[in-house]
Amino acid sequence: MANSVMPILLIEDNPGDARLVREMLAEANAAQASPDTFELKHVTHLAHAEALLAHTTFAAILLDLSLPDCAGLETLRQVCRAAPDMPVIVTSGQGDEALAVDAVQAGAQDYLVKSHLDSHWLARAIRYAIERMRANQLIARQNSRRAALRAIDSAITSSFDLRVTLDIFLENVVSELRVDTVNIWLLNHTLHVLEYTAGRGMRAEMLRQGTLRLDAGFASQAVVERRVIHISDLLQVTDTSPYLVTFQMQNFRDYYAVPFIAKGHVLGVLEILHRAPLTPDPEWLDYVQALAGQAAIAIDNASLLNDLQRSNLELSLAYDATIEGWSRALDLRDKETEGHTQRVTETTVQLARLMGIDDLELVQVRRGALLHDIGKMGIPDHILHKPGALTVAEWEVMRQHPRLALELLSPIAYLRPACDIPYCHHEKWDGTGYPRQLKAEQIPLTARIFAIVDVWDALRSNRPYRAAWDDTQVKAFLQAQAGKHFEPQVVAAFLTFLENNLL
Ligand code: C2E
Ligand code: SIN
Ligand code: SIN
Ligand code: FE
Ligand code: FE
């Protein structure tokens, strides 16, 4: 900045000291050691200084700590509060090392002893204080920007919810950029419009439900031309965007539209609006673009995930419809087991949830329960529908049904994880079940849970070979089978569950 003017505020009540400073600065200006010129403004009271600082910016402040209306470090604190962005240099009558340290800690950039000063030294001290203040501000800004980028980054990796991520994004954009309003418009690829998605700082009702056509407005231009659009005074422009008038009526002046681009695709646009001209530092636009790049990644991730979730959901709905169809067909054939499969399935899922089985596993429990007797498809009618007791040979066939189920289901990839129940539901806790005589914990937990529900429902129902038992009989039987057919803990849990559910 060649030949610029450096306004300096001197807060000093001693006329002699004030004159001294004025002379030194005049001398420094005359020496032309530097291209810029000091221009002194002098006040004698803290109150005057505060009034002035409310609306005027100075390159640096020279401060005498003992003023008529305030004395000591408190004077410094007041000035720093009134001018947080300006470097303050304390000038003191005598050297006091402890006070110097305190002053720097309280926010002074430097501490000068008046009697030791000359013009050259004072000029250098001022320039140095300004430089140091700028460097500190730059570091603080960079740190805070880096922290904001990190916060957004971790929001992207830790949340699958685009709303949450965009919220954190907006929070950081507003606080870091110190702008009045930010809006996010996302591109609807099907309808070819920008849709208002999120924003801060403006009455959102005006924009909610809002869409922008791609052939009008600066936001659309940023998307179509894939570049940042900057309008330094919105009040001076006209275009066909429906929102321009809204923005103008709210006195927005400065305007940026920054496209979201990820993997070469434009996904939307970030609008930044401010009611005064923005005076960005040189790295500002780079930073804005870094922020927009991060938002673009989040938006891209979310749409990938949405697509994936949608097709997964569609697939699993199709799977479940198929399975339920099969299980209804099985119940139809097993005539007197009408509704058995649906009942044991609902009850098993509830009991399994109570026993701590997680949601992912419950999906398999549900499928496995629905298909538990699919192996009976391989059992001939004359055995399956036999009104009396089975012969040894017939039992031989009947006992194949869990193995048949495994053979039917395991070639189907998405049903392989659901095979525990169909394959193991006739194993018994004491190892006397079939087909593998598994014992205790060798039997998968979900099959242990299912077994008791299956027997409970079978005993309460009519079968071709016997009439239904009554509830007291069934409960007494289940109780008696604890440690034999069933795991004792599962029996206890199931009986409690029955009490509470009045089944
Ligand atoms: P299911 O009728 O649905 O019976 C399921 C399970 O409930 C049986 O497995 C058994 O553990 C229990 N259960 C059912 N009814 C009774 C009963 O009257 N007394 C006792 N103590 N437990 C009972 P299991 O025994 O492995 O039988 C598997 C399937 O074999 C039965 O399914 C049924 O389809 C068939 N089955 C079993 N016993 C006979 C029978 O005596 N005659 C005929 N026709 N079929 C039978
Ligand atoms: C916008 O409408 O989103 C940008 C402002 C304008 O183009 O008028
Ligand atoms: C049923 O009759 O559907 C259940 C019998 C069994 O678990 O084998
Ligand atoms: Fe069975
Ligand atoms: Fe069953």
XYZ file of C-alpha atoms and ligand atoms in Angstrom:
567
model
C 0.000 0.000 0.000
C 2.025 2.910 -1.246
C 1.418 6.380 0.213
C -1.426 5.314 2.393
C -2.527 7.178 5.481
C -2.234 5.425 8.822
C -4.710 6.922 11.270
C -3.348 6.738 14.819
C -5.396 7.431 17.922
C -3.522 8.936 20.863
C -5.301 8.731 24.211
C -3.279 10.992 26.512
C -4.273 13.638 29.053
C -0.826 15.167 29.585
C -0.452 18.040 27.031
C 3.327 17.838 27.101
C 3.399 14.134 26.356
C 0.804 14.571 23.636
C 2.881 17.280 21.980
C 5.943 15.069 22.151
C 4.181 12.218 20.351
C 2.790 14.576 17.726
C 6.264 15.945 17.018
C 7.806 12.495 16.789
C 5.202 11.290 14.317
C 5.579 14.442 12.228
C 9.309 13.844 12.183
C 8.762 10.221 11.134
C 6.492 11.356 8.308
C 9.099 13.865 7.181
C 11.856 11.259 7.271
C 9.929 9.256 4.662
C 11.475 6.059 5.873
C 8.259 4.377 4.857
C 5.719 5.111 2.122
C 2.836 5.631 4.538
C 2.004 8.662 6.634
C 0.893 8.728 10.237
C -2.155 10.873 10.880
C -2.776 11.608 14.530
C -6.088 11.967 16.294
C -5.778 12.975 19.921
C -8.279 12.607 22.802
C -7.723 13.156 26.521
C -10.440 10.996 28.082
C -11.369 7.328 27.880
C -15.001 8.266 27.249
C -13.989 10.311 24.176
C -11.938 7.426 22.889
C -14.786 4.967 23.308
C -17.225 7.242 21.512
C -14.780 7.650 18.662
C -13.941 3.943 18.415
C -17.597 3.051 18.072
C -17.519 4.283 14.477
C -13.922 4.933 13.474
C -11.146 2.523 12.635
C -7.545 3.314 13.500
C -4.404 1.563 12.346
C -3.116 1.694 15.929
C -3.879 3.196 19.325
C -1.343 4.824 21.666
C -2.648 4.716 25.212
C -1.634 6.432 28.427
C -2.934 4.312 31.299
C -3.714 7.112 33.755
C -6.521 9.239 32.396
C -8.887 11.589 34.172
C -11.772 9.118 33.884
C -9.963 5.798 34.274
C -6.618 4.542 35.522
C -4.399 1.494 35.384
C -4.941 -1.739 33.488
C -8.675 -1.138 33.528
C -8.099 1.645 30.975
C -6.407 -0.855 28.686
C -9.176 -3.415 29.091
C -11.812 -0.833 28.210
C -9.940 0.240 25.095
C -9.372 -3.362 23.963
C -13.061 -4.035 24.442
C -13.981 -0.953 22.409
C -11.495 -1.799 19.648
C -10.879 -5.542 19.607
C -9.392 -5.486 16.100
C -6.958 -2.618 16.577
C -3.431 -2.841 18.017
C -3.004 -0.962 21.296
C 0.397 0.321 22.450
C 0.649 1.388 26.062
C 2.823 4.464 26.673
C 4.023 4.933 30.208
C 5.806 7.611 32.170
C 8.308 5.274 33.699
C 9.563 1.770 33.038
C 7.800 -0.839 35.127
C 8.579 -4.345 34.010
C 5.759 -6.006 35.956
C 3.228 -3.557 34.551
C 4.610 -4.114 31.041
C 4.049 -7.861 31.354
C 0.539 -7.326 32.723
C -0.285 -4.917 29.922
C 0.770 -7.356 27.220
C -1.200 -10.090 28.905
C -4.242 -7.831 29.033
C -4.071 -7.365 25.263
C -1.516 -4.616 24.551
C 0.717 -5.205 21.545
C 3.565 -3.268 23.105
C 4.629 -1.167 26.151
C 6.755 1.918 25.571
C 8.459 4.212 28.090
C 7.931 7.815 26.959
C 11.248 9.144 28.207
C 13.162 6.597 26.114
C 11.297 7.291 22.892
C 12.539 8.908 19.761
C 10.727 9.364 16.494
C 12.400 6.483 14.763
C 11.702 4.079 17.600
C 8.060 5.129 17.970
C 7.414 4.732 14.234
C 8.992 1.307 14.263
C 7.042 0.237 17.340
C 3.761 1.255 15.710
C 4.488 -0.606 12.477
C 5.627 -3.635 14.401
C 2.464 -3.645 16.564
C 0.289 -3.452 13.448
C 2.170 -6.315 11.804
C 1.958 -8.474 14.898
C -1.748 -7.818 15.319
C -2.336 -8.792 11.678
C -0.285 -11.944 12.038
C -2.198 -12.932 15.171
C -5.494 -12.268 13.485
C -4.447 -14.271 10.462
C -3.404 -17.207 12.637
C -6.601 -17.010 14.666
C -8.667 -16.855 11.490
C -6.833 -19.762 9.930
C -7.200 -21.826 13.089
C -10.845 -21.107 13.341
C -11.413 -21.837 9.646
C -9.483 -25.052 9.935
C -11.578 -26.016 12.961
C -14.776 -25.253 11.039
C -13.655 -27.391 8.100
C -12.830 -30.200 10.508
C -16.202 -29.898 12.226
C -17.991 -30.176 8.894
C -15.746 -33.039 7.904
C -16.598 -35.019 10.983
C -20.285 -34.208 10.539
C -20.068 -35.702 7.061
C -18.407 -38.889 8.234
C -20.495 -39.380 11.343
C -23.980 -38.591 10.107
C -25.953 -40.252 7.373
C -28.564 -37.576 7.672
C -27.975 -34.805 5.139
C -30.179 -32.415 7.151
C -27.910 -32.767 10.180
C -24.779 -32.290 8.101
C -26.129 -29.228 6.297
C -27.176 -27.776 9.627
C -23.646 -28.036 10.990
C -22.353 -26.705 7.693
C -24.606 -23.632 7.861
C -23.724 -23.040 11.506
C -20.052 -22.859 10.609
C -20.532 -20.837 7.434
C -22.486 -18.130 9.227
C -20.118 -17.893 12.179
C -16.915 -18.079 10.145
C -17.929 -15.828 7.302
C -19.872 -13.414 9.522
C -22.517 -12.867 6.900
C -26.192 -12.108 7.375
C -27.725 -14.891 5.312
C -26.802 -18.149 3.628
C -29.102 -20.293 1.517
C -28.611 -23.755 0.095
C -30.346 -24.651 -3.140
C -30.055 -28.209 -4.421
C -30.410 -29.173 -8.022
C -33.332 -31.428 -8.830
C -31.944 -33.430 -11.723
C -35.320 -34.656 -12.854
C -37.208 -31.359 -12.890
C -34.176 -29.199 -13.746
C -34.852 -26.669 -11.030
C -33.040 -25.528 -7.907
C -34.933 -26.332 -4.738
C -34.497 -24.364 -1.518
C -33.169 -26.895 0.998
C -31.759 -25.066 4.009
C -30.681 -21.643 5.129
C -29.845 -19.265 7.928
C -30.516 -15.679 8.696
C -33.476 -14.857 6.496
C -37.140 -15.343 7.070
C -37.230 -18.765 5.538
C -40.968 -18.837 4.808
C -40.209 -16.683 1.841
C -37.981 -19.292 0.322
C -39.393 -22.523 1.664
C -41.097 -24.473 -1.088
C -39.154 -22.181 -3.350
C -37.772 -23.309 -6.639
C -35.602 -21.470 -9.133
C -35.656 -22.225 -12.806
C -32.261 -22.721 -14.334
C -32.794 -19.975 -16.898
C -33.144 -17.139 -14.403
C -31.208 -15.619 -11.548
C -27.646 -15.481 -10.325
C -27.921 -18.705 -8.323
C -28.900 -20.545 -11.484
C -26.161 -18.814 -13.428
C -23.604 -20.134 -10.905
C -24.920 -23.649 -11.515
C -25.134 -23.441 -15.274
C -21.759 -21.724 -15.685
C -20.177 -23.720 -12.849
C -18.481 -20.680 -11.353
C -18.783 -18.237 -8.467
C -21.068 -15.318 -9.239
C -20.400 -12.154 -7.245
C -22.714 -9.150 -7.236
C -21.275 -6.333 -5.156
C -24.527 -4.393 -4.999
C -27.818 -6.199 -5.469
C -29.687 -2.897 -5.353
C -28.029 -1.838 -8.611
C -29.051 -4.852 -10.704
C -32.132 -6.161 -12.415
C -32.727 -9.650 -13.649
C -35.575 -12.086 -14.002
C -35.070 -14.046 -10.765
C -38.203 -14.156 -8.647
C -36.148 -13.681 -5.499
C -34.226 -10.613 -6.535
C -37.014 -8.293 -5.396
C -37.296 -10.199 -2.103
C -33.584 -9.755 -1.526
C -33.707 -6.099 -2.491
C -36.626 -5.427 -0.175
C -34.622 -6.869 2.693
C -31.756 -4.533 1.846
C -29.268 -7.166 0.883
C -26.308 -5.617 -0.937
C -23.445 -8.036 -1.347
C -24.189 -11.390 -2.985
C -22.231 -14.534 -3.799
C -23.460 -17.718 -5.442
C -20.980 -20.593 -5.124
C -21.758 -23.847 -6.959
C -21.526 -27.204 -5.166
C -19.460 -29.448 -7.401
C -18.567 -33.057 -6.551
C -16.945 -35.531 -8.924
C -17.487 -33.103 -11.772
C -21.229 -32.807 -11.220
C -23.003 -29.671 -10.090
C -25.281 -30.535 -7.178
C -26.553 -27.140 -6.142
C -25.472 -23.718 -4.993
C -24.585 -21.829 -1.834
C -25.913 -18.280 -1.712
C -24.278 -15.749 0.595
C -26.071 -12.472 1.260
C -24.951 -9.516 3.324
C -26.614 -6.196 4.053
C -23.352 -4.269 3.797
C -20.489 -4.605 1.331
C -18.298 -7.541 2.340
C -14.627 -6.752 2.783
C -13.155 -10.202 2.501
C -9.536 -10.998 3.208
C -7.542 -12.543 0.352
C -8.150 -16.140 1.436
C -11.870 -15.628 1.952
C -13.065 -16.852 -1.422
C -10.739 -19.869 -1.302
C -12.188 -20.690 2.070
C -15.762 -20.322 0.830
C -14.964 -22.651 -2.026
C -13.397 -25.161 0.355
C -16.593 -25.061 2.420
C -18.738 -25.514 -0.683
C -16.534 -28.438 -1.733
C -17.212 -30.128 1.594
C -20.927 -29.555 1.370
C -20.831 -31.021 -2.128
C -19.217 -34.192 -0.767
C -21.905 -34.473 1.899
C -24.678 -33.964 -0.645
C -23.127 -36.486 -2.984
C -22.718 -39.055 -0.182
C -26.290 -38.568 0.923
C -27.730 -39.113 -2.533
C -25.584 -42.216 -3.015
C -26.771 -43.533 0.308
C -30.369 -42.663 -0.461
C -30.236 -44.529 -3.749
C -28.640 -47.500 -2.045
C -31.111 -47.469 0.823
C -34.013 -47.134 -1.539
C -32.962 -50.115 -3.644
C -32.150 -52.118 -0.510
C -35.540 -51.317 0.907
C -37.279 -52.238 -2.337
C -35.350 -55.502 -2.463
C -36.050 -56.469 1.101
C -39.731 -55.633 0.732
C -39.787 -57.928 -2.296
C -37.936 -60.656 -0.340
C -40.302 -60.458 2.586
C -43.377 -60.556 0.375
C -41.997 -63.707 -1.248
C -41.251 -65.372 2.075
C -44.673 -64.596 3.478
C -46.241 -66.052 0.354
C -44.314 -69.281 0.803
C -45.170 -69.565 4.467
C -48.884 -69.093 3.773
C -48.671 -71.867 1.172
C -47.077 -74.137 3.805
C -49.772 -73.427 6.383
C -52.413 -74.167 3.754
C -50.997 -77.608 3.160
C -50.566 -78.337 6.860
C -54.374 -77.728 7.098
C -54.799 -77.639 10.852
C -51.829 -75.366 11.433
C -53.861 -72.424 10.111
C -52.248 -69.166 11.276
C -49.593 -71.093 13.226
C -46.687 -69.662 11.270
C -47.785 -66.017 11.551
C -48.465 -66.442 15.280
C -45.177 -68.102 16.162
C -43.319 -65.595 14.024
C -44.774 -62.519 15.755
C -44.324 -64.071 19.202
C -40.772 -65.235 18.503
C -39.703 -61.783 17.263
C -41.146 -60.159 20.386
C -39.524 -62.654 22.742
C -36.193 -62.411 20.895
C -36.254 -58.618 21.165
C -36.920 -58.881 24.907
C -33.979 -61.250 25.181
C -31.655 -58.682 23.617
C -31.455 -59.787 19.987
C -30.597 -56.700 17.906
C -32.659 -55.352 15.017
C -30.420 -56.688 12.274
C -30.602 -60.191 13.684
C -34.359 -59.849 14.189
C -34.732 -59.566 10.419
C -33.204 -63.062 10.162
C -35.294 -64.335 13.079
C -38.415 -63.180 11.320
C -37.493 -64.815 8.042
C -36.327 -67.998 9.749
C -39.536 -68.307 11.787
C -41.713 -67.771 8.735
C -39.844 -70.584 6.976
C -39.220 -72.879 9.942
C -41.214 -75.793 8.576
C -40.524 -75.251 4.888
C -38.873 -78.702 5.015
C -42.324 -80.206 5.467
C -42.796 -79.564 1.753
C -40.784 -82.757 1.319
C -43.007 -84.787 3.673
C -45.709 -86.849 1.845
C -49.364 -86.097 2.602
C -50.081 -89.512 4.094
C -47.506 -88.835 6.813
C -48.120 -85.123 7.298
C -51.896 -85.558 7.518
C -51.932 -88.866 9.423
C -54.615 -88.775 12.140
C -52.767 -91.090 14.540
C -49.271 -91.775 15.888
C -46.393 -92.155 13.423
C -44.595 -95.429 12.843
C -40.824 -95.637 13.278
C -40.368 -95.453 9.486
C -42.740 -92.464 9.214
C -40.854 -90.706 12.003
C -37.664 -91.316 10.082
C -39.166 -89.313 7.214
C -40.719 -86.618 9.408
C -37.429 -86.005 11.185
C -35.855 -85.056 7.858
C -37.755 -81.767 7.683
C -35.095 -79.527 9.318
C -32.386 -80.913 7.038
C -34.628 -80.499 4.004
C -35.148 -76.877 5.034
C -31.405 -76.283 5.092
C -31.039 -77.831 1.644
C -33.818 -75.670 0.267
C -32.728 -72.385 1.817
C -28.944 -72.371 1.929
C -28.433 -71.983 -1.839
C -30.389 -68.703 -1.637
C -27.778 -66.154 -0.543
C -30.079 -63.754 1.280
C -31.723 -66.627 3.203
C -28.522 -68.316 4.331
C -28.282 -66.114 7.456
C -31.898 -67.079 8.267
C -31.262 -70.843 8.396
C -30.639 -71.221 12.157
C -34.301 -71.579 13.035
C -35.395 -73.882 10.180
C -32.371 -76.111 10.691
C -32.179 -76.171 14.505
C -35.741 -75.712 15.827
C -36.085 -79.362 16.915
C -32.806 -79.566 18.777
C -33.294 -79.898 22.551
C -31.322 -78.276 25.396
C -30.374 -81.686 26.834
C -29.036 -82.942 23.493
C -31.865 -85.376 22.680
C -33.323 -83.428 19.748
C -32.727 -83.718 15.986
C -31.171 -83.584 13.407
C -27.707 -83.172 15.021
C -28.347 -83.751 18.744
C -26.857 -80.335 19.535
C -26.696 -79.523 23.215
C -27.235 -76.309 25.220
C -25.262 -73.354 23.791
C -24.362 -75.353 20.702
C -27.902 -74.626 19.622
C -28.163 -71.100 18.170
C -29.898 -68.782 20.654
C -32.590 -67.776 18.178
C -33.478 -71.449 17.625
C -33.655 -71.986 21.411
C -36.042 -69.070 21.639
C -38.091 -70.222 18.682
C -38.437 -73.836 19.911
C -40.479 -72.948 22.976
C -42.821 -70.670 21.034
C -43.333 -73.385 18.410
C -44.217 -76.086 20.933
C -46.384 -73.682 22.934
C -48.443 -72.842 19.829
C -48.549 -76.479 18.576
C -49.875 -77.737 21.932
C -52.623 -75.090 22.087
C -53.788 -76.099 18.591
C -55.676 -79.066 17.254
C -53.519 -81.472 15.287
C -54.642 -84.356 13.046
C -53.243 -86.668 15.725
C -54.663 -84.955 18.877
C -56.889 -82.171 20.205
C -55.597 -78.869 21.596
C -54.399 -78.731 25.198
C -55.648 -76.054 27.581
C -53.395 -73.186 28.743
C -52.667 -74.494 32.245
C -51.608 -77.842 30.819
C -49.376 -76.151 28.246
C -47.677 -73.917 30.814
C -47.089 -76.797 33.210
C -45.566 -78.803 30.350
C -43.220 -75.978 29.274
C -42.170 -75.465 32.910
C -41.464 -79.192 33.290
C -39.338 -79.180 30.130
C -36.959 -76.501 31.470
C -33.459 -77.991 31.305
C -34.741 -80.906 29.181
C -36.311 -79.722 25.938
C -35.780 -76.007 26.597
C -33.150 -73.718 28.034
C -34.282 -72.778 31.576
C -33.639 -69.055 31.046
C -35.733 -69.039 27.888
C -38.582 -70.811 29.720
C -38.481 -68.186 32.475
C -38.419 -65.314 29.980
C -41.255 -66.806 27.954
C -43.522 -67.438 30.937
C -42.956 -63.875 32.154
C -43.674 -62.641 28.644
C -46.941 -64.641 28.577
C -48.017 -63.202 31.948
C -47.413 -59.652 30.742
C -49.011 -60.130 27.353
C -52.047 -62.115 28.523
C -51.636 -64.483 25.592
P -46.258 -79.974 15.223
O -47.525 -80.738 15.399
O -46.435 -78.546 14.838
O -45.487 -80.015 16.574
C -44.369 -79.205 16.832
C -43.678 -79.680 18.051
O -44.514 -79.418 19.140
C -43.374 -81.168 18.100
O -42.147 -81.480 17.487
C -43.304 -81.407 19.589
O -42.085 -80.989 20.114
C -44.368 -80.485 20.101
N -45.655 -81.197 20.173
C -46.691 -81.162 19.315
N -47.694 -81.919 19.707
C -47.296 -82.516 20.850
C -47.904 -83.433 21.740
O -49.031 -83.865 21.550
N -47.197 -83.797 22.837
C -45.947 -83.310 23.053
N -45.302 -83.717 24.161
N -45.319 -82.437 22.225
C -46.008 -82.063 21.140
P -41.918 -82.957 16.998
O -42.346 -83.898 18.027
O -40.517 -83.032 16.522
O -42.893 -83.094 15.802
C -42.645 -82.423 14.589
C -43.836 -82.538 13.700
O -44.046 -83.906 13.399
C -45.158 -82.056 14.301
O -45.342 -80.715 14.152
C -46.152 -82.823 13.463
O -46.302 -82.260 12.177
C -45.431 -84.137 13.250
N -45.860 -85.102 14.319
C -45.330 -85.254 15.537
N -45.953 -86.226 16.207
C -46.922 -86.690 15.374
C -47.928 -87.725 15.498
O -48.067 -88.396 16.516
N -48.760 -87.951 14.422
C -48.629 -87.203 13.290
N -49.475 -87.430 12.290
N -47.698 -86.213 13.147
C -46.858 -85.978 14.169
C -31.338 -15.954 -6.519
O -32.421 -15.622 -6.941
O -31.180 -17.032 -5.943
C -30.165 -15.080 -6.699
C -30.484 -13.640 -6.759
C -30.895 -13.285 -8.132
O -30.439 -13.933 -9.057
O -31.715 -12.414 -8.264
C -45.709 -76.670 12.634
O -46.597 -77.494 12.747
O -45.761 -75.800 11.744
C -44.547 -76.722 13.570
C -44.044 -78.126 13.743
C -42.580 -78.170 13.735
O -41.987 -77.303 14.296
O -42.007 -79.100 13.137
Fe -40.789 -78.359 12.699
Fe -44.048 -75.081 13.857
